[in-house]
PDB file of C-alpha atoms and ligand atoms in Angstrom:
ATOM      1  CA  MET H   1      91.079 105.929  84.260  1.00 93.00           C
ATOM      2  CA  LEU H   2      91.274 107.036  87.888  1.00 96.00           C
ATOM      3  CA  GLU H   3      94.326 108.801  89.195  1.00 96.00           C
ATOM      4  CA  CYS H   4      95.155 110.342  92.500  1.00 96.00           C
ATOM      5  CA  ARG H   5      98.229 112.305  93.492  1.00 97.00           C
ATOM      6  CA  ASP H   6      99.406 113.087  96.966  1.00 98.00           C
ATOM      7  CA  LEU H   7      95.924 112.577  98.382  1.00 98.00           C
ATOM      8  CA  THR H   8      95.676 113.249 102.118  1.00 98.00           C
ATOM      9  CA  ALA H   9      92.573 112.614 104.332  1.00 98.00           C
ATOM     10  CA  GLY H  10      91.547 111.722 107.917  1.00 97.00           C
ATOM     11  CA  TYR H  11      89.192 112.137 110.737  1.00 97.00           C
ATOM     12  CA  GLY H  12      89.201 115.461 112.610  1.00 94.00           C
ATOM     13  CA  LYS H  13      92.707 116.140 113.383  1.00 93.00           C
ATOM     14  CA  VAL H  14      93.976 112.583 112.802  1.00 96.00           C
ATOM     15  CA  GLN H  15      95.384 112.192 109.465  1.00 97.00           C
ATOM     16  CA  ILE H  16      95.128 108.700 108.102  1.00 97.00           C
ATOM     17  CA  LEU H  17      96.219 109.128 104.402  1.00 98.00           C
ATOM     18  CA  ASN H  18      99.541 110.646 104.125  1.00 97.00           C
ATOM     19  CA  GLY H  19      99.996 111.139 100.404  1.00 97.00           C
ATOM     20  CA  ILE H  20      98.223 108.308  98.265  1.00 97.00           C
ATOM     21  CA  ASP H  21      99.476 108.105  94.602  1.00 97.00           C
ATOM     22  CA  LEU H  22      97.353 105.705  92.553  1.00 97.00           C
ATOM     23  CA  SER H  23      96.821 105.013  88.820  1.00 96.00           C
ATOM     24  CA  VAL H  24      93.897 102.627  88.097  1.00 96.00           C
ATOM     25  CA  PRO H  25      93.920 101.606  84.429  1.00 94.00           C
ATOM     26  CA  ARG H  26      90.704 101.165  82.482  1.00 95.00           C
ATOM     27  CA  GLY H  27      89.568  97.570  82.578  1.00 94.00           C
ATOM     28  CA  GLY H  28      90.841  95.113  84.964  1.00 88.00           C
ATOM     29  CA  LEU H  29      91.233  94.670  88.539  1.00 96.00           C
ATOM     30  CA  SER H  30      93.652  96.528  91.010  1.00 97.00           C
ATOM     31  CA  ALA H  31      93.819  95.329  94.641  1.00 97.00           C
ATOM     32  CA  ILE H  32      94.755  97.292  97.813  1.00 97.00           C
ATOM     33  CA  LEU H  33      96.314  95.153 100.663  1.00 94.00           C
ATOM     34  CA  GLY H  34      97.443  96.186 104.180  1.00 91.00           C
ATOM     35  CA  SER H  35      97.057  95.264 107.604  1.00 89.00           C
ATOM     36  CA  ASN H  36      93.980  96.079 109.765  1.00 89.00           C
ATOM     37  CA  GLY H  37      93.545  99.710 110.600  1.00 92.00           C
ATOM     38  CA  THR H  38      95.951 101.145 108.180  1.00 93.00           C
ATOM     39  CA  GLY H  39      93.397 103.072 106.079  1.00 96.00           C
ATOM     40  CA  LYS H  40      92.367 100.819 103.337  1.00 96.00           C
ATOM     41  CA  SER H  41      88.616 101.705 103.875  1.00 97.00           C
ATOM     42  CA  THR H  42      89.644 105.275 104.208  1.00 98.00           C
ATOM     43  CA  VAL H  43      91.299 105.269 100.711  1.00 98.00           C
ATOM     44  CA  LEU H  44      88.005 103.889  99.229  1.00 97.00           C
ATOM     45  CA  LYS H  45      85.779 106.315 101.199  1.00 97.00           C
ATOM     46  CA  THR H  46      87.733 109.185 100.075  1.00 97.00           C
ATOM     47  CA  LEU H  47      87.632 108.051  96.396  1.00 97.00           C
ATOM     48  CA  VAL H  48      83.852 107.854  96.397  1.00 95.00           C
ATOM     49  CA  GLY H  49      83.286 111.131  98.120  1.00 96.00           C
ATOM     50  CA  LEU H  50      82.111 109.818 101.601  1.00 96.00           C
ATOM     51  CA  LEU H  51      85.269 111.476 103.165  1.00 96.00           C
ATOM     52  CA  LYS H  52      86.562 114.845 101.919  1.00 96.00           C
ATOM     53  CA  PRO H  53      90.181 114.942 101.124  1.00 97.00           C
ATOM     54  CA  THR H  54      92.316 117.498 102.855  1.00 97.00           C
ATOM     55  CA  GLY H  55      94.834 117.602 100.111  1.00 97.00           C
ATOM     56  CA  GLY H  56      95.910 116.256  96.739  1.00 97.00           C
ATOM     57  CA  THR H  57      93.858 115.421  93.606  1.00 97.00           C
ATOM     58  CA  ILE H  58      91.640 112.764  92.247  1.00 97.00           C
ATOM     59  CA  THR H  59      90.827 112.771  88.547  1.00 97.00           C
ATOM     60  CA  LEU H  60      88.502 110.468  86.588  1.00 96.00           C
ATOM     61  CA  ASP H  61      89.233 110.283  82.936  1.00 94.00           C
ATOM     62  CA  GLY H  62      91.018 113.667  83.169  1.00 93.00           C
ATOM     63  CA  GLU H  63      88.203 115.505  85.160  1.00 95.00           C
ATOM     64  CA  ARG H  64      89.102 116.623  88.751  1.00 95.00           C
ATOM     65  CA  ILE H  65      86.456 115.175  90.918  1.00 96.00           C
ATOM     66  CA  ASP H  66      88.123 115.600  94.513  1.00 94.00           C
ATOM     67  CA  GLY H  67      86.010 117.401  96.901  1.00 93.00           C
ATOM     68  CA  LEU H  68      82.672 116.397  95.011  1.00 95.00           C
ATOM     69  CA  PRO H  69      80.039 114.957  97.341  1.00 94.00           C
ATOM     70  CA  ALA H  70      79.248 111.144  97.140  1.00 93.00           C
ATOM     71  CA  HIS H  71      76.096 111.512  95.078  1.00 91.00           C
ATOM     72  CA  GLU H  72      78.019 113.496  92.354  1.00 93.00           C
ATOM     73  CA  MET H  73      80.749 110.764  92.443  1.00 93.00           C
ATOM     74  CA  ALA H  74      78.034 108.163  91.903  1.00 92.00           C
ATOM     75  CA  ALA H  75      76.561 110.176  89.037  1.00 91.00           C
ATOM     76  CA  ARG H  76      79.906 109.973  87.332  1.00 93.00           C
ATOM     77  CA  GLY H  77      80.042 106.303  87.517  1.00 94.00           C
ATOM     78  CA  LEU H  78      81.849 105.451  90.824  1.00 96.00           C
ATOM     79  CA  ALA H  79      80.127 102.641  92.603  1.00 95.00           C
ATOM     80  CA  PHE H  80      81.052 101.385  96.042  1.00 95.00           C
ATOM     81  CA  VAL H  81      80.383  98.176  97.987  1.00 96.00           C
ATOM     82  CA  ALA H  82      81.090  99.082 101.490  1.00 93.00           C
ATOM     83  CA  GLN H  83      82.585  96.753 104.097  1.00 90.00           C
ATOM     84  CA  GLY H  84      79.945  94.943 105.973  1.00 85.00           C
ATOM     85  CA  LYS H  85      77.369  93.912 103.469  1.00 82.00           C
ATOM     86  CA  GLU H  86      75.074  96.762 104.277  1.00 88.00           C
ATOM     87  CA  VAL H  87      71.418  96.305 102.910  1.00 93.00           C
ATOM     88  CA  MET H  88      68.098  97.788 103.655  1.00 95.00           C
ATOM     89  CA  ALA H  89      66.835  94.971 105.896  1.00 95.00           C
ATOM     90  CA  GLU H  90      63.263  95.799 105.780  1.00 96.00           C
ATOM     91  CA  LEU H  91      63.053  96.076 102.016  1.00 97.00           C
ATOM     92  CA  SER H  92      63.021  93.040  99.588  1.00 97.00           C
ATOM     93  CA  VAL H  93      65.887  91.964  97.589  1.00 98.00           C
ATOM     94  CA  ARG H  94      64.282  93.302  94.376  1.00 97.00           C
ATOM     95  CA  GLU H  95      63.627  96.632  96.148  1.00 97.00           C
ATOM     96  CA  ASN H  96      67.212  96.767  97.345  1.00 97.00           C
ATOM     97  CA  LEU H  97      68.409  96.234  93.732  1.00 97.00           C
ATOM     98  CA  ILE H  98      66.309  98.895  92.346  1.00 96.00           C
ATOM     99  CA  ILE H  99      67.612 101.348  94.816  1.00 94.00           C
ATOM    100  CA  GLY H 100      70.965 100.977  93.118  1.00 93.00           C
ATOM    101  CA  ALA H 101      69.714 102.531  90.026  1.00 92.00           C
ATOM    102  CA  TYR H 102      68.287 105.380  91.771  1.00 88.00           C
ATOM    103  CA  HIS H 103      70.104 108.162  89.839  1.00 83.00           C
ATOM    104  CA  ARG H 104      68.493 106.928  86.554  1.00 84.00           C
ATOM    105  CA  ARG H 105      65.069 105.981  88.123  1.00 84.00           C
ATOM    106  CA  ARG H 106      63.079 107.391  85.031  1.00 89.00           C
ATOM    107  CA  ASP H 107      64.766 104.656  82.830  1.00 88.00           C
ATOM    108  CA  ARG H 108      62.155 102.016  83.615  1.00 90.00           C
ATOM    109  CA  THR H 109      63.097  99.695  80.624  1.00 93.00           C
ATOM    110  CA  GLY H 110      66.853  99.944  81.399  1.00 93.00           C
ATOM    111  CA  ILE H 111      66.213  99.160  84.971  1.00 95.00           C
ATOM    112  CA  ALA H 112      64.145  96.011  84.136  1.00 95.00           C
ATOM    113  CA  THR H 113      66.797  94.829  81.764  1.00 96.00           C
ATOM    114  CA  ASP H 114      69.605  95.362  84.442  1.00 96.00           C
ATOM    115  CA  LEU H 115      67.502  93.572  87.037  1.00 97.00           C
ATOM    116  CA  ASP H 116      67.347  90.480  84.838  1.00 97.00           C
ATOM    117  CA  ALA H 117      70.937  90.735  84.223  1.00 97.00           C
ATOM    118  CA  VAL H 118      71.681  90.664  87.911  1.00 97.00           C
ATOM    119  CA  PHE H 119      69.249  87.875  88.498  1.00 98.00           C
ATOM    120  CA  ASP H 120      71.136  85.869  85.759  1.00 97.00           C
ATOM    121  CA  ARG H 121      74.472  86.689  87.379  1.00 96.00           C
ATOM    122  CA  PHE H 122      73.086  85.730  90.872  1.00 97.00           C
ATOM    123  CA  PRO H 123      70.448  82.985  90.622  1.00 96.00           C
ATOM    124  CA  ARG H 124      70.053  82.826  94.426  1.00 95.00           C
ATOM    125  CA  LEU H 125      69.105  86.557  94.608  1.00 97.00           C
ATOM    126  CA  LYS H 126      66.470  85.792  91.840  1.00 97.00           C
ATOM    127  CA  GLN H 127      65.218  82.773  93.992  1.00 97.00           C
ATOM    128  CA  ARG H 128      64.981  85.111  97.129  1.00 97.00           C
ATOM    129  CA  ARG H 129      63.836  88.302  95.194  1.00 97.00           C
ATOM    130  CA  ARG H 130      60.619  88.785  97.259  1.00 97.00           C
ATOM    131  CA  ALA H 131      62.394  88.036 100.679  1.00 97.00           C
ATOM    132  CA  ALA H 132      63.276  90.775 102.954  1.00 97.00           C
ATOM    133  CA  ALA H 133      67.007  91.533 102.773  1.00 97.00           C
ATOM    134  CA  GLY H 134      67.403  91.183 106.529  1.00 96.00           C
ATOM    135  CA  LEU H 135      66.604  87.561 106.192  1.00 96.00           C
ATOM    136  CA  LEU H 136      69.550  86.753 103.791  1.00 96.00           C
ATOM    137  CA  SER H 137      72.752  84.827 104.735  1.00 94.00           C
ATOM    138  CA  GLY H 138      75.928  86.628 104.798  1.00 94.00           C
ATOM    139  CA  GLY H 139      76.952  85.442 101.335  1.00 94.00           C
ATOM    140  CA  GLU H 140      73.548  86.484  99.931  1.00 96.00           C
ATOM    141  CA  ARG H 141      73.727  89.889 101.506  1.00 96.00           C
ATOM    142  CA  GLN H 142      77.310  90.352  99.921  1.00 96.00           C
ATOM    143  CA  MET H 143      75.941  89.412  96.492  1.00 96.00           C
ATOM    144  CA  LEU H 144      72.907  91.903  97.076  1.00 97.00           C
ATOM    145  CA  SER H 145      75.542  94.739  97.884  1.00 97.00           C
ATOM    146  CA  LEU H 146      77.298  93.782  94.746  1.00 97.00           C
ATOM    147  CA  GLY H 147      74.154  93.487  92.606  1.00 97.00           C
ATOM    148  CA  ARG H 148      72.945  96.800  93.804  1.00 97.00           C
ATOM    149  CA  ALA H 149      76.245  98.563  92.813  1.00 96.00           C
ATOM    150  CA  LEU H 150      75.985  96.943  89.424  1.00 97.00           C
ATOM    151  CA  MET H 151      72.468  98.318  89.068  1.00 96.00           C
ATOM    152  CA  ALA H 152      74.119 101.824  88.633  1.00 94.00           C
ATOM    153  CA  ARG H 153      75.848 100.765  85.604  1.00 94.00           C
ATOM    154  CA  PRO H 154      79.205 101.714  87.066  1.00 95.00           C
ATOM    155  CA  ARG H 155      82.177 102.888  85.065  1.00 95.00           C
ATOM    156  CA  MET H 156      84.262 101.888  88.094  1.00 97.00           C
ATOM    157  CA  LEU H 157      83.541  99.637  90.971  1.00 98.00           C
ATOM    158  CA  MET H 158      85.189  99.841  94.462  1.00 97.00           C
ATOM    159  CA  LEU H 159      84.721  96.871  96.654  1.00 97.00           C
ATOM    160  CA  ASP H 160      85.695  96.819 100.389  1.00 97.00           C
ATOM    161  CA  GLU H 161      86.575  93.294 101.675  1.00 96.00           C
ATOM    162  CA  PRO H 162      83.828  91.429  99.767  1.00 95.00           C
ATOM    163  CA  SER H 163      85.186  88.091 101.115  1.00 94.00           C
ATOM    164  CA  ALA H 164      85.293  88.925 104.836  1.00 92.00           C
ATOM    165  CA  ALA H 165      83.448  86.624 107.113  1.00 89.00           C
ATOM    166  CA  LEU H 166      82.214  84.368 104.401  1.00 93.00           C
ATOM    167  CA  ALA H 167      82.592  80.580 104.105  1.00 91.00           C
ATOM    168  CA  PRO H 168      85.231  79.307 101.545  1.00 93.00           C
ATOM    169  CA  ARG H 169      82.587  78.141  99.208  1.00 93.00           C
ATOM    170  CA  VAL H 170      80.897  81.546  99.100  1.00 93.00           C
ATOM    171  CA  VAL H 171      84.309  83.301  98.837  1.00 95.00           C
ATOM    172  CA  GLY H 172      84.861  81.057  95.687  1.00 95.00           C
ATOM    173  CA  GLU H 173      81.476  82.204  94.221  1.00 94.00           C
ATOM    174  CA  ILE H 174      82.312  85.873  94.791  1.00 95.00           C
ATOM    175  CA  ALA H 175      85.637  85.455  93.204  1.00 96.00           C
ATOM    176  CA  GLY H 176      83.972  83.841  90.161  1.00 96.00           C
ATOM    177  CA  ILE H 177      81.532  86.749  89.817  1.00 96.00           C
ATOM    178  CA  LEU H 178      84.492  89.217  90.077  1.00 97.00           C
ATOM    179  CA  ARG H 179      86.491  87.482  87.395  1.00 96.00           C
ATOM    180  CA  GLY H 180      83.414  87.464  85.206  1.00 96.00           C
ATOM    181  CA  LEU H 181      83.056  91.161  85.577  1.00 97.00           C
ATOM    182  CA  ARG H 182      86.878  91.685  84.979  1.00 96.00           C
ATOM    183  CA  GLU H 183      86.399  89.749  81.832  1.00 95.00           C
ATOM    184  CA  GLU H 184      83.592  91.905  80.724  1.00 96.00           C
ATOM    185  CA  GLY H 185      85.953  94.822  81.096  1.00 96.00           C
ATOM    186  CA  LEU H 186      84.616  96.463  84.267  1.00 97.00           C
ATOM    187  CA  THR H 187      87.295  98.544  86.044  1.00 98.00           C
ATOM    188  CA  MET H 188      87.516  97.421  89.713  1.00 98.00           C
ATOM    189  CA  LEU H 189      89.381  98.573  92.787  1.00 98.00           C
ATOM    190  CA  LEU H 190      89.344  95.807  95.432  1.00 98.00           C
ATOM    191  CA  VAL H 191      90.350  96.084  99.092  1.00 97.00           C
ATOM    192  CA  GLU H 192      91.202  92.701 100.619  1.00 94.00           C
ATOM    193  CA  GLN H 193      92.472  91.029 103.760  1.00 88.00           C
ATOM    194  CA  ASN H 194      92.462  87.711 101.867  1.00 90.00           C
ATOM    195  CA  VAL H 195      95.827  88.169 100.071  1.00 90.00           C
ATOM    196  CA  SER H 196      95.517  84.906  98.038  1.00 90.00           C
ATOM    197  CA  LEU H 197      92.159  86.081  96.684  1.00 93.00           C
ATOM    198  CA  ALA H 198      93.550  89.472  95.794  1.00 94.00           C
ATOM    199  CA  LEU H 199      96.554  87.984  94.071  1.00 93.00           C
ATOM    200  CA  ALA H 200      94.334  85.463  92.218  1.00 94.00           C
ATOM    201  CA  LEU H 201      92.278  88.367  90.753  1.00 95.00           C
ATOM    202  CA  ALA H 202      94.419  91.467  90.460  1.00 96.00           C
ATOM    203  CA  GLU H 203      96.567  92.836  87.710  1.00 95.00           C
ATOM    204  CA  GLU H 204      97.911  95.734  89.912  1.00 95.00           C
ATOM    205  CA  VAL H 205      98.711  95.380  93.504  1.00 95.00           C
ATOM    206  CA  HIS H 206      99.133  98.185  96.025  1.00 95.00           C
ATOM    207  CA  ILE H 207     100.424  97.559  99.568  1.00 93.00           C
ATOM    208  CA  LEU H 208      99.257 100.307 102.069  1.00 94.00           C
ATOM    209  CA  ARG H 209     101.514 101.189 104.922  1.00 91.00           C
ATOM    210  CA  GLU H 210     101.589 104.212 107.167  1.00 91.00           C
ATOM    211  CA  GLY H 211      99.175 106.147 105.089  1.00 95.00           C
ATOM    212  CA  ARG H 212     100.795 105.656 101.659  1.00 95.00           C
ATOM    213  CA  PHE H 213     101.468 102.856  99.114  1.00 95.00           C
ATOM    214  CA  ALA H 214     104.791 101.308 100.018  1.00 90.00           C
ATOM    215  CA  ILE H 215     104.528  99.106  96.813  1.00 88.00           C
ATOM    216  CA  SER H 216     102.467  99.671  93.630  1.00 92.00           C
ATOM    217  CA  ARG H 217     103.337  97.148  91.008  1.00 90.00           C
ATOM    218  CA  ALA H 218     101.978  94.717  88.424  1.00 92.00           C
ATOM    219  CA  ASN H 219     100.922  91.314  89.884  1.00 92.00           C
ATOM    220  CA  GLY H 220     103.177  88.358  88.848  1.00 88.00           C
ATOM    221  CA  PRO H 221     104.301  84.997  89.822  1.00 84.00           C
ATOM    222  CA  GLU H 222     107.065  86.442  92.164  1.00 82.00           C
ATOM    223  CA  LEU H 223     104.535  87.993  94.359  1.00 82.00           C
ATOM    224  CA  ASP H 224     103.831  85.229  96.905  1.00 81.00           C
ATOM    225  CA  ALA H 225     100.962  85.600  99.203  1.00 80.00           C
ATOM    226  CA  ALA H 226     102.634  84.166 102.307  1.00 78.00           C
ATOM    227  CA  GLU H 227     105.666  86.255 101.785  1.00 76.00           C
ATOM    228  CA  LEU H 228     103.562  89.430 101.308  1.00 76.00           C
ATOM    229  CA  GLN H 229     101.588  88.772 104.335  1.00 76.00           C
ATOM    230  CA  LYS H 230     104.580  88.195 106.494  1.00 73.00           C
ATOM    231  CA  PHE H 231     106.883  90.939 105.185  1.00 66.00           C
ATOM    232  CA  TYR H 232     104.521  93.749 104.232  1.00 67.00           C
ATOM    233  CA  LEU H 233     101.509  93.130 106.337  1.00 64.00           C
ATOM    234  CA  GLY H 234     103.324  92.099 109.511  1.00 62.00           C
ATOM    235  CA  VAL H 235     101.041  88.976 109.914  1.00 54.00           C
ATOM    236  CA  GLU H 236     102.220  85.339 109.798  1.00 51.00           C
ATOM    237  CA  ALA H 237     100.457  83.411 106.993  1.00 45.00           C
TER     238      ALA H 237
HETATM  239  N1  ADP O   1      84.910 107.391 111.326  1.00 61.57           N
HETATM  240  C1  ADP O   1      86.003 107.211 111.960  1.00 61.57           C
HETATM  241  N2  ADP O   1      86.242 108.183 112.817  1.00 61.57           N
HETATM  242  C2  ADP O   1      87.520 108.208 113.477  1.00 61.57           C
HETATM  243  N3  ADP O   1      88.502 107.414 113.185  1.00 61.57           N
HETATM  244  C3  ADP O   1      88.323 106.503 112.244  1.00 61.57           C
HETATM  245  C4  ADP O   1      86.958 106.307 111.616  1.00 61.57           C
HETATM  246  N4  ADP O   1      87.008 105.410 110.691  1.00 61.57           N
HETATM  247  C5  ADP O   1      88.218 104.810 110.684  1.00 61.57           C
HETATM  248  N5  ADP O   1      89.017 105.464 111.710  1.00 61.57           N
HETATM  249  C6  ADP O   1      90.402 105.143 112.002  1.00 61.57           C
HETATM  250  O1  ADP O   1      91.204 105.358 110.875  1.00 61.57           O
HETATM  251  C7  ADP O   1      92.180 104.336 110.828  1.00 61.57           C
HETATM  252  C8  ADP O   1      92.058 103.656 109.494  1.00 61.57           C
HETATM  253  O2  ADP O   1      90.785 102.942 109.431  1.00 61.57           O
HETATM  254  P1  ADP O   1      90.284 102.116 108.139  1.00 61.57           P
HETATM  255  O3  ADP O   1      90.531 102.921 106.939  1.00 61.57           O
HETATM  256  O4  ADP O   1      88.928 101.606 108.527  1.00 61.57           O
HETATM  257  O5  ADP O   1      91.336 100.922 108.098  1.00 61.57           O
HETATM  258  P2  ADP O   1      91.425  99.503 107.405  1.00 61.57           P
HETATM  259  O6  ADP O   1      90.107  99.440 106.346  1.00 61.57           O
HETATM  260  O7  ADP O   1      92.755  99.436 106.618  1.00 61.57           O
HETATM  261  O8  ADP O   1      91.112  98.422 108.464  1.00 61.57           O
HETATM  262  C9  ADP O   1      91.950 103.433 111.896  1.00 61.57           C
HETATM  263  O9  ADP O   1      93.045 103.775 112.951  1.00 61.57           O
HETATM  264  C10 ADP O   1      90.533 103.828 112.429  1.00 61.57           C
HETATM  265  O10 ADP O   1      90.532 103.669 113.785  1.00 61.57           O
HETATM  266 MG1   MG O   2      88.456  98.443 106.304  1.00 61.57          MG
END
C-alpha cells in the first residue's frame, strides 16, 4: 500500500534518514523500533508530508506522493497521531474530534455517524465530550488524538509512540483499541519504544539504526523483546 525507496531527509544540513526502504502492506500493523534520537519520528513526519524528503520516493497505492504538503497527504488518506498527545486545549473533546474531519467538513451526516463510532470505541471520551481537552488525563488525551485521526476516515494511520508516559492499565487499553482497528482491516504504521507492545501487535517489524532499517522482517516467535532491546537498540531490558 505504502512504499518508500531510498528516502533521505533531515533538518537543515543535518541528514537524519540515510536511505529508508519500506513496504507497508494493506491491512495489518507494521512497527518501527529504534533507540531514542535515531529518527523514528523523522520517518513518520516525512511520510505524512510535515518534512520534505531530500531524496527518494514515496508511493501510496502506486501514486507518487513524495514532496506533497501535509494537507495533500491527509486528503489522500494518511492520518498521523503525533508524539506527545497534542490536542487543542481550549476546545472541547467533541470539537477536537470534529476538527479531525475538517477535509470533509460538508459531510454533516457522515461526521455525526463517525462521532458516534468514536464515542462507542472510547466510552471515556463520550463521558467527557463537553470537557475542555486541556483538562483530560494523559491517557484520555492519547485517546482523543487517536479518535481525531479516525475522524478523518484514514486509509492508513501512523502513530508515534502512543504508549509513552502512560500507566500500564492505559497502555493495555490503547493496545486493545489498536488490536480492534487491526482486526477491522485498518493499515497502521506504529513507532514504539515499548518493544513488547510493538511485538504483541505488529505483523512486520523494522529496526531503525543509523538512518536506515537494519532489519525489516515479519514478526514471529523467534523475535524476543529483551534480545531486540539489547542487541539492536543498545538498551538493557
Ligand atoms: N525539528 C528539528 N530540528 C533539528 N533537529 C531535529 C528536529 N527534530 C529532531 N531532530 C534531531 O533529529 C534526530 C532524530 O530525531 P527523532 O526523529 O525525533 O528521533 P526519535 O523519534 O527516534 O527519538 C535527533 O538527533 C534529533 O535531535
Ligand atoms: Mg520520536
